[in-house]
mmCIF file of C-alpha atoms in Angstrom:
data_model
loop_
_atom_site.group_PDB
_atom_site.id
_atom_site.type_symbol
_atom_site.label_atom_id
_atom_site.label_comp_id
_atom_site.label_asym_id
_atom_site.label_seq_id
_atom_site.Cartn_x
_atom_site.Cartn_y
_atom_site.Cartn_z
ATOM 1 C CA MET A 1 -2.511 2.031 -5.099
ATOM 2 C CA LYS A 2 -5.619 4.204 -4.964
ATOM 3 C CA HIS A 3 -5.182 7.980 -4.656
ATOM 4 C CA VAL A 4 -7.565 10.240 -2.713
ATOM 5 C CA VAL A 5 -7.286 14.009 -2.901
ATOM 6 C CA MET A 6 -8.837 15.377 0.284
ATOM 7 C CA GLY A 7 -10.008 18.909 0.851
ATOM 8 C CA VAL A 8 -9.991 20.183 4.442
ATOM 9 C CA THR A 9 -11.976 23.378 5.034
ATOM 10 C CA GLY A 10 -12.444 25.784 7.941
ATOM 11 C CA SER A 11 -14.828 23.792 10.115
ATOM 12 C CA ILE A 12 -13.937 23.134 13.750
ATOM 13 C CA ALA A 13 -14.172 19.442 12.771
ATOM 14 C CA ALA A 14 -11.003 19.861 10.675
ATOM 15 C CA TYR A 15 -9.025 18.102 13.414
ATOM 16 C CA LYS A 16 -10.882 14.875 12.563
ATOM 17 C CA ALA A 17 -9.198 14.920 9.152
ATOM 18 C CA CYS A 18 -6.182 13.341 10.853
ATOM 19 C CA ASP A 19 -8.183 10.265 11.837
ATOM 20 C CA ILE A 20 -9.708 9.978 8.363
ATOM 21 C CA ILE A 21 -6.313 10.228 6.679
ATOM 22 C CA SER A 22 -4.732 7.746 9.091
ATOM 23 C CA ALA A 23 -7.497 5.179 8.533
ATOM 24 C CA LEU A 24 -7.287 5.537 4.746
ATOM 25 C CA ARG A 25 -3.516 5.117 4.794
ATOM 26 C CA LYS A 26 -3.855 1.965 6.899
ATOM 27 C CA SER A 27 -6.070 0.656 4.115
ATOM 28 C CA GLY A 28 -3.285 1.324 1.614
ATOM 29 C CA VAL A 29 -4.755 4.524 0.169
ATOM 30 C CA ASP A 30 -2.451 7.400 -0.806
ATOM 31 C CA VAL A 31 -3.905 10.703 0.485
ATOM 32 C CA HIS A 32 -3.009 14.178 -0.793
ATOM 33 C CA VAL A 33 -4.435 17.080 1.207
ATOM 34 C CA ILE A 34 -5.566 20.493 -0.006
ATOM 35 C CA LEU A 35 -6.010 22.788 3.002
ATOM 36 C CA THR A 36 -7.960 26.022 2.744
ATOM 37 C CA HIS A 37 -6.687 29.172 4.448
ATOM 38 C CA ALA A 38 -9.560 28.977 6.929
ATOM 39 C CA GLY A 39 -8.761 25.312 7.571
ATOM 40 C CA ALA A 40 -5.155 26.264 8.317
ATOM 41 C CA GLU A 41 -6.414 28.423 11.192
ATOM 42 C CA ILE A 42 -7.654 25.222 12.868
ATOM 43 C CA ILE A 43 -5.096 22.583 11.896
ATOM 44 C CA THR A 44 -1.556 23.091 10.657
ATOM 45 C CA PRO A 45 -0.186 21.900 7.318
ATOM 46 C CA LEU A 46 2.682 20.202 9.190
ATOM 47 C CA THR A 47 0.243 18.015 11.124
ATOM 48 C CA LEU A 48 -1.522 16.911 7.954
ATOM 49 C CA GLU A 49 1.778 16.351 6.131
ATOM 50 C CA THR A 50 3.005 14.145 8.959
ATOM 51 C CA ILE A 51 -0.177 12.048 8.940
ATOM 52 C CA SER A 52 -0.533 11.805 5.150
ATOM 53 C CA GLY A 53 3.128 11.436 4.242
ATOM 54 C CA ASN A 54 2.630 13.945 1.410
ATOM 55 C CA ARG A 55 3.160 17.691 1.080
ATOM 56 C CA VAL A 56 0.013 19.645 1.907
ATOM 57 C CA VAL A 57 -1.091 22.112 -0.769
ATOM 58 C CA LYS A 58 -2.531 25.398 0.497
ATOM 59 C CA ASP A 59 -1.598 28.278 -1.751
ATOM 60 C CA MET A 60 -2.147 28.542 -5.511
ATOM 61 C CA PHE A 61 0.843 30.850 -5.737
ATOM 62 C CA ASP A 62 3.464 29.052 -3.677
ATOM 63 C CA SER A 63 6.823 30.388 -4.839
ATOM 64 C CA ASP A 64 8.804 27.874 -2.766
ATOM 65 C CA ARG A 65 8.330 25.028 -5.220
ATOM 66 C CA HIS A 66 9.104 24.154 -8.825
ATOM 67 C CA PHE A 67 6.436 25.401 -11.190
ATOM 68 C CA GLU A 68 3.674 23.009 -12.128
ATOM 69 C CA VAL A 69 -0.013 23.391 -12.741
ATOM 70 C CA GLU A 70 -0.674 21.737 -9.418
ATOM 71 C CA HIS A 71 -4.449 21.915 -9.322
ATOM 72 C CA ILE A 72 -4.510 20.063 -12.664
ATOM 73 C CA SER A 73 -1.962 17.440 -11.621
ATOM 74 C CA LEU A 74 -3.865 16.725 -8.397
ATOM 75 C CA ALA A 75 -7.177 16.646 -10.261
ATOM 76 C CA LYS A 76 -5.753 14.024 -12.605
ATOM 77 C CA LEU A 77 -4.135 12.048 -9.788
ATOM 78 C CA ALA A 78 -7.377 11.561 -7.858
ATOM 79 C CA ASP A 79 -9.227 8.270 -8.028
ATOM 80 C CA LEU A 80 -11.660 9.969 -5.658
ATOM 81 C CA PHE A 81 -12.024 13.524 -4.353
ATOM 82 C CA LEU A 82 -13.132 13.845 -0.729
ATOM 83 C CA VAL A 83 -13.954 17.085 1.085
ATOM 84 C CA ALA A 84 -14.151 16.466 4.836
ATOM 85 C CA PRO A 85 -15.147 18.548 6.633
ATOM 86 C CA ALA A 86 -16.997 20.701 4.114
ATOM 87 C CA THR A 87 -18.315 24.085 5.223
ATOM 88 C CA ALA A 88 -21.444 25.828 3.938
ATOM 89 C CA ASN A 89 -19.118 28.335 2.270
ATOM 90 C CA PHE A 90 -17.301 25.645 0.275
ATOM 91 C CA ILE A 91 -20.563 23.922 -0.712
ATOM 92 C CA GLY A 92 -21.989 27.257 -1.867
ATOM 93 C CA LYS A 93 -18.922 28.156 -3.913
ATOM 94 C CA MET A 94 -18.781 24.719 -5.549
ATOM 95 C CA ALA A 95 -22.488 24.833 -6.413
ATOM 96 C CA SER A 96 -22.044 28.307 -7.934
ATOM 97 C CA GLY A 97 -18.937 27.378 -9.929
ATOM 98 C CA ILE A 98 -16.675 29.762 -8.030
ATOM 99 C CA ALA A 99 -13.005 28.790 -8.266
ATOM 100 C CA ASP A 100 -11.004 31.280 -6.226
ATOM 101 C CA ASP A 101 -8.612 29.047 -4.259
ATOM 102 C CA MET A 102 -6.676 25.823 -4.652
ATOM 103 C CA LEU A 103 -9.478 23.580 -3.390
ATOM 104 C CA THR A 104 -12.270 24.956 -5.546
ATOM 105 C CA THR A 105 -10.108 25.110 -8.689
ATOM 106 C CA THR A 106 -8.925 21.532 -8.214
ATOM 107 C CA VAL A 107 -12.350 20.048 -7.514
ATOM 108 C CA MET A 108 -13.694 21.855 -10.581
ATOM 109 C CA ALA A 109 -10.900 20.370 -12.702
ATOM 110 C CA THR A 110 -11.264 16.755 -11.563
ATOM 111 C CA THR A 111 -13.218 14.059 -13.355
ATOM 112 C CA ALA A 112 -12.980 11.723 -10.348
ATOM 113 C CA PRO A 113 -16.016 10.965 -8.163
ATOM 114 C CA VAL A 114 -16.557 13.674 -5.526
ATOM 115 C CA MET A 115 -17.695 12.883 -1.981
ATOM 116 C CA ILE A 116 -18.584 15.646 0.471
ATOM 117 C CA ALA A 117 -18.953 15.359 4.253
ATOM 118 C CA PRO A 118 -20.571 18.557 5.595
ATOM 119 C CA ALA A 119 -19.931 19.897 9.105
ATOM 120 C CA MET A 120 -21.560 23.088 10.375
ATOM 121 C CA ASN A 121 -24.097 24.630 12.732
ATOM 122 C CA THR A 122 -27.591 23.112 12.550
ATOM 123 C CA ASN A 123 -29.273 26.281 11.303
ATOM 124 C CA MET A 124 -26.606 26.780 8.641
ATOM 125 C CA TYR A 125 -27.071 23.205 7.445
ATOM 126 C CA LEU A 126 -30.875 23.492 7.352
ATOM 127 C CA ASP A 127 -30.812 26.929 5.724
ATOM 128 C CA ALA A 128 -32.661 26.976 2.396
ATOM 129 C CA ALA A 129 -29.580 28.159 0.498
ATOM 130 C CA THR A 130 -27.383 25.368 1.865
ATOM 131 C CA GLN A 131 -30.015 22.728 1.126
ATOM 132 C CA ALA A 132 -30.482 24.091 -2.397
ATOM 133 C CA ASN A 133 -26.702 24.021 -2.960
ATOM 134 C CA ILE A 134 -26.502 20.425 -1.707
ATOM 135 C CA GLU A 135 -29.331 19.417 -4.028
ATOM 136 C CA THR A 136 -27.579 21.121 -6.963
ATOM 137 C CA LEU A 137 -24.359 19.240 -6.295
ATOM 138 C CA LYS A 138 -26.214 15.941 -5.905
ATOM 139 C CA GLN A 139 -27.801 16.496 -9.312
ATOM 140 C CA ARG A 140 -24.297 16.974 -10.740
ATOM 141 C CA GLY A 141 -23.198 13.611 -9.366
ATOM 142 C CA CYS A 142 -21.573 14.556 -6.068
ATOM 143 C CA GLU A 143 -22.224 12.169 -3.203
ATOM 144 C CA PHE A 144 -22.852 13.449 0.315
ATOM 145 C CA ILE A 145 -21.960 11.676 3.547
ATOM 146 C CA ALA A 146 -24.749 12.993 5.724
ATOM 147 C CA PRO A 147 -23.812 14.771 8.950
ATOM 148 C CA ALA A 148 -24.709 13.287 12.315
ATOM 149 C CA THR A 149 -26.987 14.667 14.990
ATOM 150 C CA GLY A 150 -25.509 15.542 18.372
ATOM 151 C CA HIS A 151 -23.792 18.186 20.480
ATOM 152 C CA LEU A 152 -22.112 20.795 18.280
ATOM 153 C CA ALA A 153 -19.047 22.920 19.017
ATOM 154 C CA CYS A 154 -21.239 26.022 19.266
ATOM 155 C CA GLY A 155 -23.184 24.400 22.112
ATOM 156 C CA ASP A 156 -26.311 23.621 20.093
ATOM 157 C CA GLU A 157 -27.872 20.190 19.767
ATOM 158 C CA GLY A 158 -28.929 19.062 16.326
ATOM 159 C CA ILE A 159 -27.822 17.940 12.879
ATOM 160 C CA GLY A 160 -24.573 19.246 11.436
ATOM 161 C CA LYS A 161 -21.927 17.219 13.233
ATOM 162 C CA LEU A 162 -19.337 15.629 10.914
ATOM 163 C CA ALA A 163 -20.242 12.016 10.174
ATOM 164 C CA ALA A 164 -18.325 9.399 12.159
ATOM 165 C CA VAL A 165 -14.805 8.820 10.875
ATOM 166 C CA GLU A 166 -15.489 5.121 10.300
ATOM 167 C CA ASP A 167 -18.574 5.969 8.219
ATOM 168 C CA ILE A 168 -16.589 8.370 6.044
ATOM 169 C CA VAL A 169 -13.751 5.893 5.578
ATOM 170 C CA ARG A 170 -16.144 3.059 4.776
ATOM 171 C CA ALA A 171 -17.949 5.194 2.187
ATOM 172 C CA VAL A 172 -14.660 6.137 0.530
ATOM 173 C CA LEU A 173 -13.356 2.552 0.418
ATOM 174 C CA ASP A 174 -16.676 1.286 -0.918
ATOM 175 C CA LYS A 175 -16.605 3.922 -3.649
ATOM 176 C CA LEU A 176 -13.023 2.993 -4.520
ATOM 177 C CA ASN A 177 -14.163 -0.633 -4.677
ATOM 178 C CA VAL A 178 -11.450 -1.596 -2.215
ATOM 179 C CA LYS A 179 -12.037 -5.130 -0.983
ATOM 180 C CA ARG A 180 -11.978 -5.583 2.789
ATOM 181 C CA ASP A 181 -11.931 -9.373 2.787
ATOM 182 C CA LEU A 182 -8.702 -9.583 4.796
ATOM 183 C CA GLU A 183 -9.899 -7.395 7.663
ATOM 184 C CA GLY A 184 -8.733 -8.851 10.978
ATOM 185 C CA LYS A 185 -6.119 -11.062 9.298
ATOM 186 C CA ARG A 186 -2.396 -10.771 9.958
ATOM 187 C CA VAL A 187 -0.349 -11.169 6.799
ATOM 188 C CA LEU A 188 3.412 -11.654 6.748
ATOM 189 C CA VAL A 189 5.132 -10.964 3.408
ATOM 190 C CA THR A 190 8.790 -11.300 2.482
ATOM 191 C CA ALA A 191 10.313 -9.474 -0.470
ATOM 192 C CA GLY A 192 13.559 -8.704 -2.244
ATOM 193 C CA PRO A 193 16.991 -10.325 -2.313
ATOM 194 C CA THR A 194 19.468 -11.079 0.449
ATOM 195 C CA ARG A 195 23.147 -10.200 0.525
ATOM 196 C CA GLU A 196 25.690 -12.739 1.722
ATOM 197 C CA ALA A 197 28.898 -11.017 2.783
ATOM 198 C CA ILE A 198 32.254 -12.226 1.449
ATOM 199 C CA ASP A 199 34.303 -9.449 3.022
ATOM 200 C CA PRO A 200 33.550 -5.856 4.139
ATOM 201 C CA VAL A 201 33.069 -4.659 0.543
ATOM 202 C CA ARG A 202 31.783 -7.665 -1.425
ATOM 203 C CA TYR A 203 28.726 -9.873 -1.243
ATOM 204 C CA ILE A 204 26.715 -12.475 -3.151
ATOM 205 C CA THR A 205 23.187 -11.514 -4.136
ATOM 206 C CA ASN A 206 20.600 -12.050 -6.873
ATOM 207 C CA ARG A 207 18.517 -9.949 -9.261
ATOM 208 C CA SER A 208 15.286 -9.792 -7.241
ATOM 209 C CA SER A 209 13.815 -6.267 -7.244
ATOM 210 C CA GLY A 210 11.247 -6.896 -4.494
ATOM 211 C CA LYS A 211 8.436 -5.531 -6.687
ATOM 212 C CA MET A 212 6.243 -8.637 -6.456
ATOM 213 C CA GLY A 213 6.425 -8.857 -2.668
ATOM 214 C CA TYR A 214 5.800 -5.128 -2.246
ATOM 215 C CA ALA A 215 2.764 -5.355 -4.537
ATOM 216 C CA ILE A 216 1.371 -8.197 -2.401
ATOM 217 C CA ALA A 217 1.949 -6.255 0.821
ATOM 218 C CA GLU A 218 0.241 -3.181 -0.648
ATOM 219 C CA ALA A 219 -2.745 -5.189 -1.920
ATOM 220 C CA ALA A 220 -3.163 -7.024 1.406
ATOM 221 C CA ALA A 221 -3.125 -3.738 3.345
ATOM 222 C CA GLU A 222 -5.745 -2.246 1.020
ATOM 223 C CA ARG A 223 -7.924 -5.290 1.697
ATOM 224 C CA GLY A 224 -7.833 -4.609 5.435
ATOM 225 C CA ALA A 225 -5.041 -6.903 6.626
ATOM 226 C CA ASP A 226 -2.508 -6.079 9.312
ATOM 227 C CA VAL A 227 0.593 -6.440 7.139
ATOM 228 C CA THR A 228 4.223 -6.894 8.105
ATOM 229 C CA LEU A 229 6.726 -6.765 5.247
ATOM 230 C CA ILE A 230 10.167 -8.286 5.788
ATOM 231 C CA SER A 231 12.337 -6.733 3.118
ATOM 232 C CA GLY A 232 15.778 -7.337 1.755
ATOM 233 C CA PRO A 233 17.807 -4.399 0.380
ATOM 234 C CA VAL A 234 15.640 -2.706 -2.272
ATOM 235 C CA SER A 235 14.930 0.854 -3.377
ATOM 236 C CA LEU A 236 11.152 0.735 -3.061
ATOM 237 C CA ARG A 237 8.789 2.889 -1.046
ATOM 238 C CA THR A 238 7.035 1.165 1.859
ATOM 239 C CA PRO A 239 3.334 0.781 0.966
ATOM 240 C CA GLY A 240 0.857 2.748 3.066
ATOM 241 C CA GLY A 241 -0.386 0.966 6.164
ATOM 242 C CA VAL A 242 2.417 -1.623 6.074
ATOM 243 C CA LYS A 243 4.949 -2.276 8.857
ATOM 244 C CA ARG A 244 8.379 -2.858 7.304
ATOM 245 C CA VAL A 245 11.237 -4.855 8.812
ATOM 246 C CA ASP A 246 14.579 -4.531 7.013
ATOM 247 C CA ILE A 247 17.005 -7.435 6.802
ATOM 248 C CA VAL A 248 20.186 -8.040 4.816
ATOM 249 C CA SER A 249 21.272 -11.690 4.973
ATOM 250 C CA SER A 250 19.412 -14.946 4.496
ATOM 251 C CA ASP A 251 20.047 -15.813 8.152
ATOM 252 C CA GLU A 252 18.456 -12.522 9.232
ATOM 253 C CA LEU A 253 15.471 -13.229 6.987
ATOM 254 C CA CYS A 254 15.066 -16.725 8.431
ATOM 255 C CA ASP A 255 15.240 -15.481 12.034
ATOM 256 C CA SER A 256 12.761 -12.696 11.299
ATOM 257 C CA VAL A 257 10.256 -15.074 9.696
ATOM 258 C CA ILE A 258 10.565 -17.627 12.527
ATOM 259 C CA GLU A 259 9.972 -14.868 15.094
ATOM 260 C CA ARG A 260 6.814 -13.566 13.403
ATOM 261 C CA PHE A 261 5.321 -16.678 11.807
ATOM 262 C CA PRO A 262 3.384 -17.925 14.884
ATOM 263 C CA GLY A 263 1.506 -14.615 15.050
ATOM 264 C CA CYS A 264 0.377 -14.509 11.419
ATOM 265 C CA ASP A 265 -2.582 -15.985 9.552
ATOM 266 C CA ILE A 266 -0.976 -15.896 6.110
ATOM 267 C CA LEU A 267 2.666 -16.065 5.045
ATOM 268 C CA VAL A 268 3.660 -15.127 1.493
ATOM 269 C CA MET A 269 7.323 -15.897 0.863
ATOM 270 C CA ALA A 270 8.002 -13.711 -2.160
ATOM 271 C CA ALA A 271 11.609 -12.953 -1.165
ATOM 272 C CA ALA A 272 14.537 -14.491 -3.018
ATOM 273 C CA PRO A 273 16.950 -15.537 -0.270
ATOM 274 C CA ALA A 274 20.365 -16.707 -1.393
ATOM 275 C CA ASP A 275 20.682 -20.495 -1.510
ATOM 276 C CA PHE A 276 24.385 -20.308 -0.629
ATOM 277 C CA THR A 277 26.541 -18.094 1.542
ATOM 278 C CA PRO A 278 30.340 -17.922 1.962
ATOM 279 C CA ALA A 279 31.567 -20.580 4.377
ATOM 280 C CA GLU A 280 33.896 -18.014 5.933
ATOM 281 C CA PHE A 281 33.727 -14.235 6.163
ATOM 282 C CA SER A 282 36.933 -12.288 5.753
ATOM 283 C CA SER A 283 37.063 -9.379 8.195
ATOM 284 C CA GLU A 284 39.470 -7.618 5.817
ATOM 285 C CA LYS A 285 39.063 -6.915 2.119
ATOM 286 C CA ILE A 286 40.421 -9.836 0.122
ATOM 287 C CA LYS A 287 43.275 -8.473 -1.979
ATOM 288 C CA LYS A 288 43.787 -9.477 -5.559
ATOM 289 C CA GLY A 289 46.665 -11.962 -5.729
ATOM 290 C CA GLY A 290 46.867 -14.274 -8.683
ATOM 291 C CA ASP A 291 44.413 -15.049 -11.452
ATOM 292 C CA ASN A 292 41.898 -17.128 -9.517
ATOM 293 C CA LEU A 293 40.042 -17.081 -6.228
ATOM 294 C CA THR A 294 38.296 -20.094 -4.784
ATOM 295 C CA LEU A 295 35.232 -19.229 -2.757
ATOM 296 C CA ASN A 296 33.866 -21.947 -0.489
ATOM 297 C CA LEU A 297 30.099 -21.818 -0.065
ATOM 298 C CA ARG A 298 27.674 -23.509 2.281
ATOM 299 C CA ALA A 299 23.920 -23.870 1.945
ATOM 300 C CA THR A 300 21.766 -21.330 3.750
ATOM 301 C CA ARG A 301 18.895 -22.413 5.976
ATOM 302 C CA ASP A 302 15.756 -23.453 4.121
ATOM 303 C CA ILE A 303 13.243 -20.995 5.580
ATOM 304 C CA LEU A 304 10.031 -22.699 4.476
ATOM 305 C CA LYS A 305 11.301 -26.092 5.573
ATOM 306 C CA THR A 306 12.337 -24.616 8.920
ATOM 307 C CA ILE A 307 8.912 -23.183 9.670
ATOM 308 C CA ALA A 308 6.935 -26.233 8.473
ATOM 309 C CA PRO A 309 6.888 -27.801 11.987
ATOM 310 C CA LEU A 310 5.602 -24.477 13.412
ATOM 311 C CA LYS A 311 2.588 -24.390 11.109
ATOM 312 C CA SER A 312 -0.864 -24.666 12.685
ATOM 313 C CA ASN A 313 -3.765 -23.087 10.791
ATOM 314 C CA GLN A 314 -1.729 -20.627 8.726
ATOM 315 C CA LYS A 315 -1.873 -20.529 4.957
ATOM 316 C CA VAL A 316 1.572 -20.452 3.362
ATOM 317 C CA MET A 317 2.384 -19.467 -0.205
ATOM 318 C CA GLY A 318 5.856 -19.875 -1.632
ATOM 319 C CA PHE A 319 7.384 -18.695 -4.893
ATOM 320 C CA ALA A 320 9.477 -20.565 -7.415
ATOM 321 C CA ALA A 321 11.547 -18.505 -9.857
ATOM 322 C CA GLU A 322 12.684 -21.081 -12.397
ATOM 323 C CA THR A 323 14.572 -21.184 -15.687
ATOM 324 C CA HIS A 324 13.654 -24.738 -16.781
ATOM 325 C CA ASN A 325 11.350 -27.637 -15.835
ATOM 326 C CA VAL A 326 9.130 -25.037 -14.167
ATOM 327 C CA GLU A 327 6.156 -27.290 -13.414
ATOM 328 C CA ASN A 328 8.172 -30.242 -12.091
ATOM 329 C CA ASN A 329 10.391 -28.046 -9.941
ATOM 330 C CA ALA A 330 7.435 -26.088 -8.561
ATOM 331 C CA ILE A 331 5.361 -29.141 -7.657
ATOM 332 C CA GLU A 332 8.363 -30.834 -6.043
ATOM 333 C CA LYS A 333 8.986 -27.709 -3.940
ATOM 334 C CA LEU A 334 5.276 -27.464 -3.046
ATOM 335 C CA LYS A 335 5.260 -31.011 -1.645
ATOM 336 C CA ARG A 336 8.704 -30.976 -0.034
ATOM 337 C CA LYS A 337 8.040 -27.752 1.867
ATOM 338 C CA LYS A 338 4.418 -28.616 2.737
ATOM 339 C CA LEU A 339 3.008 -25.425 1.220
ATOM 340 C CA ASP A 340 -0.622 -24.585 0.525
ATOM 341 C CA PHE A 341 0.314 -22.844 -2.724
ATOM 342 C CA ILE A 342 3.351 -22.170 -4.834
ATOM 343 C CA ALA A 343 3.460 -19.373 -7.408
ATOM 344 C CA ALA A 344 5.853 -20.348 -10.168
ATOM 345 C CA ASN A 345 7.234 -18.326 -13.042
ATOM 346 C CA ASP A 346 9.824 -18.759 -15.769
ATOM 347 C CA VAL A 347 12.167 -15.829 -15.250
ATOM 348 C CA THR A 348 13.588 -16.265 -18.763
ATOM 349 C CA ALA A 349 10.167 -15.500 -20.306
ATOM 350 C CA GLU A 350 9.605 -12.002 -21.638
ATOM 351 C CA GLY A 351 7.557 -9.974 -19.152
ATOM 352 C CA ALA A 352 8.156 -12.358 -16.246
ATOM 353 C CA GLY A 353 11.790 -11.788 -15.296
ATOM 354 C CA PHE A 354 13.435 -9.885 -12.481
ATOM 355 C CA GLY A 355 12.897 -6.143 -12.303
ATOM 356 C CA THR A 356 9.879 -6.056 -14.627
ATOM 357 C CA ASP A 357 6.530 -4.490 -13.755
ATOM 358 C CA THR A 358 4.652 -7.506 -15.137
ATOM 359 C CA ASN A 359 4.565 -11.197 -14.300
ATOM 360 C CA ILE A 360 3.264 -14.490 -15.686
ATOM 361 C CA ILE A 361 2.371 -16.898 -12.888
ATOM 362 C CA THR A 362 1.189 -20.469 -12.666
ATOM 363 C CA LEU A 363 -0.256 -21.187 -9.229
ATOM 364 C CA TYR A 364 -0.137 -24.775 -7.973
ATOM 365 C CA GLY A 365 -2.207 -25.810 -4.956
ATOM 366 C CA ALA A 366 -1.658 -28.607 -2.455
ATOM 367 C CA ASP A 367 -5.074 -29.921 -3.541
ATOM 368 C CA GLY A 368 -3.749 -30.507 -7.062
ATOM 369 C CA SER A 369 -5.217 -27.316 -8.526
ATOM 370 C CA ARG A 370 -3.407 -25.436 -11.276
ATOM 371 C CA GLU A 371 -4.237 -21.893 -12.470
ATOM 372 C CA HIS A 372 -2.514 -19.589 -14.943
ATOM 373 C CA SER A 373 -2.593 -15.795 -14.582
ATOM 374 C CA GLY A 374 -1.564 -14.812 -18.080
ATOM 375 C CA MET A 375 0.582 -11.690 -18.367
ATOM 376 C CA VAL A 376 -0.535 -9.169 -15.752
ATOM 377 C CA THR A 377 0.992 -6.283 -13.856
ATOM 378 C CA LYS A 378 2.565 -7.245 -10.554
ATOM 379 C CA ARG A 379 -0.185 -5.397 -8.709
ATOM 380 C CA GLU A 380 -2.820 -7.333 -10.676
ATOM 381 C CA ALA A 381 -0.910 -10.517 -9.903
ATOM 382 C CA ALA A 382 -0.923 -9.611 -6.203
ATOM 383 C CA ASP A 383 -4.715 -9.329 -6.085
ATOM 384 C CA TRP A 384 -5.062 -12.490 -8.195
ATOM 385 C CA LEU A 385 -2.947 -14.426 -5.684
ATOM 386 C CA LEU A 386 -4.728 -12.962 -2.653
ATOM 387 C CA ASP A 387 -8.095 -13.892 -4.171
ATOM 388 C CA ARG A 388 -6.962 -17.533 -4.136
ATOM 389 C CA LEU A 389 -5.692 -17.287 -0.563
ATOM 390 C CA VAL A 390 -8.960 -15.737 0.600
ATOM 391 C CA LYS A 391 -10.918 -18.615 -0.929
#
């Protein structure tokens, strides 16, 4: 996930920060806001916290938090530093090296690229001092998103209006090198295990952590897709810009996929649904009585096989977590379930098992193709797989 630290200053255009933050989050970008005291006179920290999903930083000397050198931690966190809107005052202080509040100290401490979107009265923008400060910052490597011309809050007509939200967002995503090759596509991802109830306190499950599916959902959202994530019980944070649907059992997962499959362009079945479920559910806790318990199981519905007749132009990728005969089992599953791709891994291999942050994938295509990822992080694997789907 890419991280943007965003400064919001005391321009009347500060309210547009909400739209910028919302659009970046829909693209899978994590946004942390630094709000100046003047900015807080126009828009409240609570509003920005609600939109960003992160605590807004305003005061360098906030006693209501655990001590940390916050301007340094935010400076290090940033993949990109955006100031939108930026006032003439902020631009002047930054050009002069003045660091007297949280925003100026943090931007001075960052090594990330800095993008600035000015918003002010026309005469202030065209003033020789402002133009000289802008030129100074450009020479230091800062990039400016030029203001628009139009009707200003003060009633004047001219340059100084904050650039269009979509232009700011596009500039940020381009700078972050975020691919947008899934824009307009609807991607359905499943992730995590299922739980098959035996009685009110016991269930059958597996060791799936959900990390691979969540990484795919996050990567697809960053690339512009409208992503729905159907998740089994996991302790993972929902990626930014992703709609999450929680399920528990394999039957619930199957019903949820069937309901949403006709409306998607791509389905990635990264979940690990249980293959078997208890034939009967005991409404009361089964008491221990004797040395053995026989548990009768029945097969769960085969989700990919169930949706095969519903397939039109969708691309479907399945997963095969194997412990032996990986290639034979994967290819057999690819053909039997009429998939476009199957991503197979040997879960007994070091770095490719359940719960790890890495994976080693061999991707088999219905066209007979075969590609090997090597050991990569699950996020790298997610982009690697999506690259193949995009092609």
